[in-house]
CSV table of C-alpha atoms and ligand atoms in Angstrom, one decimal:
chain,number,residue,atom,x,y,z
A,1,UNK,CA,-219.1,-47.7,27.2
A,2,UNK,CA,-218.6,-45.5,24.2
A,3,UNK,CA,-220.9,-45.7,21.6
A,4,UNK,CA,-219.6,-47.0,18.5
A,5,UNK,CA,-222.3,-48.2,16.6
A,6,UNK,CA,-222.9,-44.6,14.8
A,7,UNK,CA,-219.4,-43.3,14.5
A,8,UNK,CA,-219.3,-42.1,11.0
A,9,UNK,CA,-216.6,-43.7,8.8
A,10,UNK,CA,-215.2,-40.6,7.8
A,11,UNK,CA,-214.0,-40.5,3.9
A,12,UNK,CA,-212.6,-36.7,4.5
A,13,UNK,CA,-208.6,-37.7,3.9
A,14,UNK,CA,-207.6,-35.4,1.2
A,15,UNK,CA,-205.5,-37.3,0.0
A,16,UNK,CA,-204.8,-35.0,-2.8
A,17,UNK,CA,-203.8,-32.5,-0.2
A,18,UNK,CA,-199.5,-32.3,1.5
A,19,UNK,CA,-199.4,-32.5,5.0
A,20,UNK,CA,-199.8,-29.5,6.8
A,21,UNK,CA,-197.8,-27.8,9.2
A,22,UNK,CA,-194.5,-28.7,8.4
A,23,UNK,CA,-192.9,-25.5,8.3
A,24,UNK,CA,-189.0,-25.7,7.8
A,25,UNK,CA,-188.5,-29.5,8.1
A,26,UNK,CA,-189.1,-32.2,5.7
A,27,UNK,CA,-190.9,-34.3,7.8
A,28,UNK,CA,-194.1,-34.8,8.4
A,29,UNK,CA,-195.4,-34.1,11.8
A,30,UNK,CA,-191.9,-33.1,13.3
A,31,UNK,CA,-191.6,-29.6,13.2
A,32,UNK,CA,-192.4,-29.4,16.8
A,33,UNK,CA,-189.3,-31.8,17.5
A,34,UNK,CA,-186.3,-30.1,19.3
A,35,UNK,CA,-182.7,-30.7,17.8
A,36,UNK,CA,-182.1,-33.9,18.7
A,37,UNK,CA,-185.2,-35.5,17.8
A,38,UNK,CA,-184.5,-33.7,14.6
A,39,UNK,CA,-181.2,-34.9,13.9
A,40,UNK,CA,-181.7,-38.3,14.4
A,41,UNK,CA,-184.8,-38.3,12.0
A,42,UNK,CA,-182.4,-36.7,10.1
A,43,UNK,CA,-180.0,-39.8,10.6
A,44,UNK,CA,-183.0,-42.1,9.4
A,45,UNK,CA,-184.2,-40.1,6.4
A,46,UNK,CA,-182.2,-38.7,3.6
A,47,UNK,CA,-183.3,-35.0,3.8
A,48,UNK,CA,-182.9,-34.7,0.0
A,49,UNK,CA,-185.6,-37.7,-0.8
A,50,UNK,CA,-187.0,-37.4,2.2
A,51,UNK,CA,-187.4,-40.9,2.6
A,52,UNK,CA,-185.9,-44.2,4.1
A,53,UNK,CA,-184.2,-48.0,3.1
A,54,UNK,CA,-184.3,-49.7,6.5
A,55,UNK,CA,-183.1,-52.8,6.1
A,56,UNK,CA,-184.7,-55.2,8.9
A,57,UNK,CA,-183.0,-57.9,10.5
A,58,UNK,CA,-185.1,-58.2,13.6
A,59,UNK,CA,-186.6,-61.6,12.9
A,60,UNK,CA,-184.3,-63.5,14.9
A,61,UNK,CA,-185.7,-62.2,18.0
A,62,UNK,CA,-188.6,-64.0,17.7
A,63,UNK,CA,-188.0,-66.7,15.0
A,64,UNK,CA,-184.7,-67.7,16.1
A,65,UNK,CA,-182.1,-68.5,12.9
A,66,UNK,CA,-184.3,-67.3,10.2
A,67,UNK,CA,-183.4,-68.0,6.2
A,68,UNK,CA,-181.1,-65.6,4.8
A,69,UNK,CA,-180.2,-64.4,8.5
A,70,UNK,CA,-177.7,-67.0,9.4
A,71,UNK,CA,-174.3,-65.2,9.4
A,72,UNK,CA,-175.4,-61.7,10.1
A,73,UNK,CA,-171.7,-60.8,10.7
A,74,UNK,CA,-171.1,-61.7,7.2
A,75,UNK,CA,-174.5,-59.7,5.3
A,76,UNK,CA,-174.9,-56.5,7.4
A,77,UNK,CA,-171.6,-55.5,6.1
A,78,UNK,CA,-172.0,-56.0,2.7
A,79,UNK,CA,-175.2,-54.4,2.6
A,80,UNK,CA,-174.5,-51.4,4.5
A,81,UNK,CA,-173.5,-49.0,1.9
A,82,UNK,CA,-176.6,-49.5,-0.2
A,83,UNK,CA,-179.3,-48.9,3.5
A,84,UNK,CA,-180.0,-46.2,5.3
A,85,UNK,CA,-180.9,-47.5,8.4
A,86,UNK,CA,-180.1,-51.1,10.4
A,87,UNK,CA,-182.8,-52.1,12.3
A,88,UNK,CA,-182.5,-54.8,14.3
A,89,UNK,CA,-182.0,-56.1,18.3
A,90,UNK,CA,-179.1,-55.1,20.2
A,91,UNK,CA,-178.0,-58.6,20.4
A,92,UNK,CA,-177.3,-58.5,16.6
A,93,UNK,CA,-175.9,-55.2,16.6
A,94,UNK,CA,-173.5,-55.1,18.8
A,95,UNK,CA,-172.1,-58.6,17.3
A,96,UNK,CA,-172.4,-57.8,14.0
A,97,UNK,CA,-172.5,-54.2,12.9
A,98,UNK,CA,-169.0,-53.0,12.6
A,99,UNK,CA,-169.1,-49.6,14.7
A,100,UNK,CA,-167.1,-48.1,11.4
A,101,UNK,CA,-170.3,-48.2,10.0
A,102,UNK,CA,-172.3,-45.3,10.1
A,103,UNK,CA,-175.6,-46.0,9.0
A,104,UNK,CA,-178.3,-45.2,11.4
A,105,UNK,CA,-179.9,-47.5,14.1
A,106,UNK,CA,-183.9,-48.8,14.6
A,107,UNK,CA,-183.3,-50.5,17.4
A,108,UNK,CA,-185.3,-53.3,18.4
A,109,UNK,CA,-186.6,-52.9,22.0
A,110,UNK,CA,-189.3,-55.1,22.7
A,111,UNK,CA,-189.5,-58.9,23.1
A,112,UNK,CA,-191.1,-61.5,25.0
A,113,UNK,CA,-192.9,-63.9,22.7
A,114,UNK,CA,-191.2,-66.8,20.2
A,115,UNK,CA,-192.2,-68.7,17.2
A,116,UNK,CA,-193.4,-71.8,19.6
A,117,UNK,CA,-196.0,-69.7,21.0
A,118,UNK,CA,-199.8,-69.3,19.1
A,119,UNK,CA,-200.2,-66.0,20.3
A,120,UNK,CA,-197.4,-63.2,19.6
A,121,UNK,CA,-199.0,-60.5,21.4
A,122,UNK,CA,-197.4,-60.4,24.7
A,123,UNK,CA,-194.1,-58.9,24.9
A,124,UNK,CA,-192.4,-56.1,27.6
A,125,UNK,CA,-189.7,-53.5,26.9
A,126,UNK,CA,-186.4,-55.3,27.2
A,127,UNK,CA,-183.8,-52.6,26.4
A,128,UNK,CA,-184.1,-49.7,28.9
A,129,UNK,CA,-182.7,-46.1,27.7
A,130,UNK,CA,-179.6,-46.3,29.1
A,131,UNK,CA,-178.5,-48.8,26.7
A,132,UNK,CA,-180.4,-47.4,24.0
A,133,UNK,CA,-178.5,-44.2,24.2
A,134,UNK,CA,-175.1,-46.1,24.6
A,135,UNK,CA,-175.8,-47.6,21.0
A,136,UNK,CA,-176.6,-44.2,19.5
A,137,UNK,CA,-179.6,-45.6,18.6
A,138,UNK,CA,-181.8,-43.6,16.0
A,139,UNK,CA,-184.9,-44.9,16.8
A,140,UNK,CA,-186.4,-47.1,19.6
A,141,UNK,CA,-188.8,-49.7,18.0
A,142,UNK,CA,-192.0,-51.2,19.8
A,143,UNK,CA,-194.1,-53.6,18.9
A,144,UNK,CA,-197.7,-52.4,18.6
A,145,UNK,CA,-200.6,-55.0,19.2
A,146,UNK,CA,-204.2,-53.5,18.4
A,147,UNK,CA,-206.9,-55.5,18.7
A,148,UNK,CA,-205.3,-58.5,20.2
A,149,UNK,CA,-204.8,-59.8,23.3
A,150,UNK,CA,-201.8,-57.9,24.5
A,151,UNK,CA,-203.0,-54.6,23.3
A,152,UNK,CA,-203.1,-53.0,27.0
A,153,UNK,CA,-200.0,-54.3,27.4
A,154,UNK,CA,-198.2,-53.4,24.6
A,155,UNK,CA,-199.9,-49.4,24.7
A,156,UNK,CA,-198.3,-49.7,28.3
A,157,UNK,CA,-194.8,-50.8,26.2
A,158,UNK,CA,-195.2,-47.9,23.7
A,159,UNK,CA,-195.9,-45.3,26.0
A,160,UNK,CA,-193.0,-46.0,28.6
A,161,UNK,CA,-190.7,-46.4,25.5
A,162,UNK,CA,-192.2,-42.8,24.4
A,163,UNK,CA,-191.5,-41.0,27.2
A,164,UNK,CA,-188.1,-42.0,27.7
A,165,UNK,CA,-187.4,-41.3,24.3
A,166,UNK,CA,-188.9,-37.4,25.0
A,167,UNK,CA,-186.5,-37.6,28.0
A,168,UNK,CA,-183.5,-37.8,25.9
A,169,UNK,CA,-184.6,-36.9,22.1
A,170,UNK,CA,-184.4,-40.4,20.7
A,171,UNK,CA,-187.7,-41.1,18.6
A,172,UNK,CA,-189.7,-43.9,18.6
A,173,UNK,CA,-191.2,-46.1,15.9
A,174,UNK,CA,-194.5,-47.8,16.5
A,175,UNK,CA,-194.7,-51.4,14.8
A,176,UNK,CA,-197.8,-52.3,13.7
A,177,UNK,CA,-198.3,-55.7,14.6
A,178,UNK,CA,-201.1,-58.0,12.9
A,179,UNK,CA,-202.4,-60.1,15.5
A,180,UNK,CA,-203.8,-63.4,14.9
A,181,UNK,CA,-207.3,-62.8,14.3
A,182,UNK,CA,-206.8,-59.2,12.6
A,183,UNK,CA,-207.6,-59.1,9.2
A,184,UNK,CA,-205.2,-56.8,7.3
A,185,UNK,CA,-207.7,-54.6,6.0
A,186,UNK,CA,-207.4,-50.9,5.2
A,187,UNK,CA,-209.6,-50.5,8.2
A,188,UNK,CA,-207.7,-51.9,11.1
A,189,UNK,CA,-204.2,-50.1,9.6
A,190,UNK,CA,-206.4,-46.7,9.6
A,191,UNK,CA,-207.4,-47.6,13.5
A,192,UNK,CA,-203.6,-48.7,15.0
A,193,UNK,CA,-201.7,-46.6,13.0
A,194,UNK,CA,-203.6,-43.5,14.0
A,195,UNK,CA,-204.0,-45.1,17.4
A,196,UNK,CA,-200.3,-45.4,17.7
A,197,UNK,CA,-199.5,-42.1,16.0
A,198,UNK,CA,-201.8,-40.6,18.8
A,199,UNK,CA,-199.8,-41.9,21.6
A,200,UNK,CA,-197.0,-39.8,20.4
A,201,UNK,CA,-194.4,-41.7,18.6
A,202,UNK,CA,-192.4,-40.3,15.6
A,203,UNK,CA,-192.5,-42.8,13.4
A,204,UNK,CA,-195.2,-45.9,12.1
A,205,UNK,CA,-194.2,-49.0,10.6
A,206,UNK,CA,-197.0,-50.8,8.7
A,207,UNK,CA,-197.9,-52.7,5.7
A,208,UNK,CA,-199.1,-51.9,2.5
A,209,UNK,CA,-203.2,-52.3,1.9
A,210,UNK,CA,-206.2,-51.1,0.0
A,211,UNK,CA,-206.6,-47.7,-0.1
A,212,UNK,CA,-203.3,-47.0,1.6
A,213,UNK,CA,-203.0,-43.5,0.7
A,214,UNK,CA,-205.7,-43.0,3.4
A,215,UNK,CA,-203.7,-44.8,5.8
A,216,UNK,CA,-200.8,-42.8,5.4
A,217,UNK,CA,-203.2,-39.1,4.9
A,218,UNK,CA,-204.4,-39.8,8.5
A,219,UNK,CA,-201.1,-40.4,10.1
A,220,UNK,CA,-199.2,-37.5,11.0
A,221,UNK,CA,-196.1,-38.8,11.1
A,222,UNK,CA,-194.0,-40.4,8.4
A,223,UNK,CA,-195.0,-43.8,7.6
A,224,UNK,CA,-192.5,-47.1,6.8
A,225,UNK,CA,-193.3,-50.1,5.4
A,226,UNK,CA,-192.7,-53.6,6.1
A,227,UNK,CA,-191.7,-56.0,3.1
A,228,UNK,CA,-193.9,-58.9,4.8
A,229,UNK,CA,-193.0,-62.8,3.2
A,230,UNK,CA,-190.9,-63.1,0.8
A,231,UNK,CA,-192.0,-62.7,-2.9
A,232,UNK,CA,-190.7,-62.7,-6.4
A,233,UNK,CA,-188.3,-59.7,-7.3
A,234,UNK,CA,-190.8,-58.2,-9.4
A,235,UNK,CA,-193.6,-57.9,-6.9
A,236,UNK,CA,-191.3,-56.9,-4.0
A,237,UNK,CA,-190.4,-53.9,-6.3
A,238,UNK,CA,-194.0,-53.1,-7.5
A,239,UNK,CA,-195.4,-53.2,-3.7
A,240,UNK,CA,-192.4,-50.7,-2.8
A,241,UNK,CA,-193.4,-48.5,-5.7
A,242,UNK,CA,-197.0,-48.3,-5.0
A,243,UNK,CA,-196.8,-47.4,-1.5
A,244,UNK,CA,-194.1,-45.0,-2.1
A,245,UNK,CA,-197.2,-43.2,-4.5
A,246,UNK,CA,-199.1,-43.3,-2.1
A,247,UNK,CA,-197.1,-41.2,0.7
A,248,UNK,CA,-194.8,-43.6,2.5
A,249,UNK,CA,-191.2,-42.6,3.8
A,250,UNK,CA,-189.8,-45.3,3.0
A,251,UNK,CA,-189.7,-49.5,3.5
A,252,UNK,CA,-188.4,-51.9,6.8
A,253,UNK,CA,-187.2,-54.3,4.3
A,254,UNK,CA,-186.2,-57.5,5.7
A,255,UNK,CA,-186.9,-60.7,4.0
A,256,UNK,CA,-187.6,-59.3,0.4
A,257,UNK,CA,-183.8,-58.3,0.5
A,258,UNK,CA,-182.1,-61.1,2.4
A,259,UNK,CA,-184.6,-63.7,0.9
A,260,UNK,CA,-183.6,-62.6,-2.4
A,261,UNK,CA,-180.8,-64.5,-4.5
A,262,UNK,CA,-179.3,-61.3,-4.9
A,263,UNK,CA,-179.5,-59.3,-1.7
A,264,UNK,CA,-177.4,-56.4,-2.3
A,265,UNK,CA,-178.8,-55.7,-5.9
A,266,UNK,CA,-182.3,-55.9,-4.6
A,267,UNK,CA,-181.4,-53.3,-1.5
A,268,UNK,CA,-179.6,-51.3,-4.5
A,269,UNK,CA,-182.9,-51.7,-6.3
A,270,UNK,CA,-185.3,-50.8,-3.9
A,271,UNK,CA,-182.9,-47.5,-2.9
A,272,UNK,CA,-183.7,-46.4,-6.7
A,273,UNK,CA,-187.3,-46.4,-6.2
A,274,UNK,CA,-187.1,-45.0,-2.4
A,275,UNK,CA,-184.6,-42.2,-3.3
A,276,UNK,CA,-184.7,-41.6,-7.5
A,277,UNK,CA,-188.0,-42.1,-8.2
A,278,UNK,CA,-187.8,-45.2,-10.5
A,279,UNK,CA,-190.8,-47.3,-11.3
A,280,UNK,CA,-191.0,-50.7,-10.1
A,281,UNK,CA,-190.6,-51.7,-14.0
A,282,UNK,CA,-186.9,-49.0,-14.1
A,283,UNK,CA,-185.6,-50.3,-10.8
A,284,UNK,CA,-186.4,-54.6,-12.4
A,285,UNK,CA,-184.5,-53.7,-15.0
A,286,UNK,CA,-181.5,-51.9,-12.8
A,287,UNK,CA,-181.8,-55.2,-10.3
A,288,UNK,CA,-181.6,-57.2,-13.7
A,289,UNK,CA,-178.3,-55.5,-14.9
A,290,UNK,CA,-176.6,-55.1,-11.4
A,291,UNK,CA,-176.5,-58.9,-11.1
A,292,UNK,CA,-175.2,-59.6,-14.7
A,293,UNK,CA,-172.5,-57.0,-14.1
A,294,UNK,CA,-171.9,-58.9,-11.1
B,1,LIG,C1,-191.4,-58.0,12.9
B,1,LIG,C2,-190.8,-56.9,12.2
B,1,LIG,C3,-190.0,-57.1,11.0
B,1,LIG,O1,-188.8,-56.3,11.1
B,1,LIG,C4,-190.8,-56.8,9.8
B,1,LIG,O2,-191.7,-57.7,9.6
B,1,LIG,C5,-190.0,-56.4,8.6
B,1,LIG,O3,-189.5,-57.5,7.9
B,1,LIG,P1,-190.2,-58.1,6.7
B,1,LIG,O4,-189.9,-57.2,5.5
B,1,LIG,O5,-189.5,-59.4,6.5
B,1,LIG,O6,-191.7,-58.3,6.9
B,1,LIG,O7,-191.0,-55.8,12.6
B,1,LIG,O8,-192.4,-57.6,13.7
């Protein structure tokens, strides 16, 4: 049994201090990537910012017909120009994203578990490679549970889901899943996004916390995060702003945008702060004149 009772909680981050080893690609922790892996990060993040709007529409796959999500084939259009990336199952892809569209793909690979069940935590990899490459996809996403109940099970999901994706260049993004009983604390984010960093994926999806800038200084690959429930315009912005600060790549925005009143001017807002630099007060005030210009 290892011994954990004296392992030193480690304050080191330099946090102050830019990733290392990144010569001669943007992106943290991929310089070791071949060419495809590359391009497709490349797909997901605008090299110039460096960063990443994904807009998530994924919800379904668990929670059925979820508010804001009822006519995909009429929303993922209309907010394509203002994304960078669609991530969502194949099922709503396929049906909904006009191929035209080029915006890049997160697909959605995992499932297993629904809204009727208490615990979430048991799913299995659903969409083999084959498929995955037939939708061009840019990134395979997995859900991650640490801590809970399915954690073997889903470390089992990540890793298979890894290696294919080494076997044909298509990255992976780790979803960190908060289990039932975790506490979203900036000590669980530090242990399963560093566990699943470790496992070899090329992306984390998280959520913001205290002390996030530690989360993100001890992952060593770029780090997205999740929008979580749905809150006022104002707070969706500030929390996009802060974590952007702090070293994220970008958001997995779903219900903040397609929750909102005014979906497209909020994705519009959120791209200013993801990609210009604007404060969460600069892109309110954008958000507030992009609806009254209508
Ligand atoms: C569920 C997911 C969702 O895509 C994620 O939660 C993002 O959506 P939201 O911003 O609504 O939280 O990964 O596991």
């Amino acid at each position: 049994m290892a011994d954990l009772d004296g392992q030193k909680v480690s304050k080191d981050y330099h946090t102050e201090v830019p990733f290392s080893n990144q010569n001669g690609f943007f992106l943290r922790g991929c310089n070791s990537l071949d060419w495809g892996m590359k391009k497709h990060m490349s797909n997901i993040f605008n090299p110039k910012s460096g960063n990443t709007v994904m807009f998530a529409f994924d919800h379904g796959y668990f929670m059925g017909s979820t508010a804001g999500l009822e006519r995909l084939d009429l929303l993922l259009p209309k907010l394509a120009p203002y994304v960078d990336c669609f991530m969502g199952t194949r099922g709503a892809i396929r049906t909904c994203v006009p191929p035209e569209v080029t915006k890049s793909v997160a697909l959605r690979v995992t499932s297993g578990s629904s809204m009727l069940q208490e615990d979430l935590s048991h799913e299995v990899v659903a969409v083999n490679i084959e498929d995955a490459i037939r939708m061009n996809a840019d990134c395979m996403a997995v859900q991650t549970f640490i801590g809970a109940d399915g954690q073997l099970s889903s470390l089992e999901n990540l890793n298979q889901v890894i290696n294919a994706g080494m076997r044909y260049s298509i990255p992976t993004m780790g979803v960190c899943a908060v289990g039932k009983d975790m506490a979203r604390t900036d000590r669980f984010f530090k242990l399963a996004t560093r566990i699943i960093a470790e496992m070899g994926v090329q992306v984390v999806k998280t959520y913001d916390c205290e002390n996030f800038e530690e989360v993100v200084a001890a992952c060593p690959v770029p780090i997205v995060v999740a929008g979580g429930k749905k809150l006022p315009e104002d707070e969706a912005l500030k929390m996009a702003y802060g974590v952007m600060q702090k070293g994220a790549h970008g958001v997995d925005m779903g219900r903040n945008i397609f929750q909102s009143q005014h979906p497209i001017e909020m994705a519009m807002a959120v791209g200013k702060i993801v990609h210009e630099g604007f404060t969460d007060k600069e892109a309110l005030e954008f958000f507030k004149d992009a609806i009254h210009q209508g």
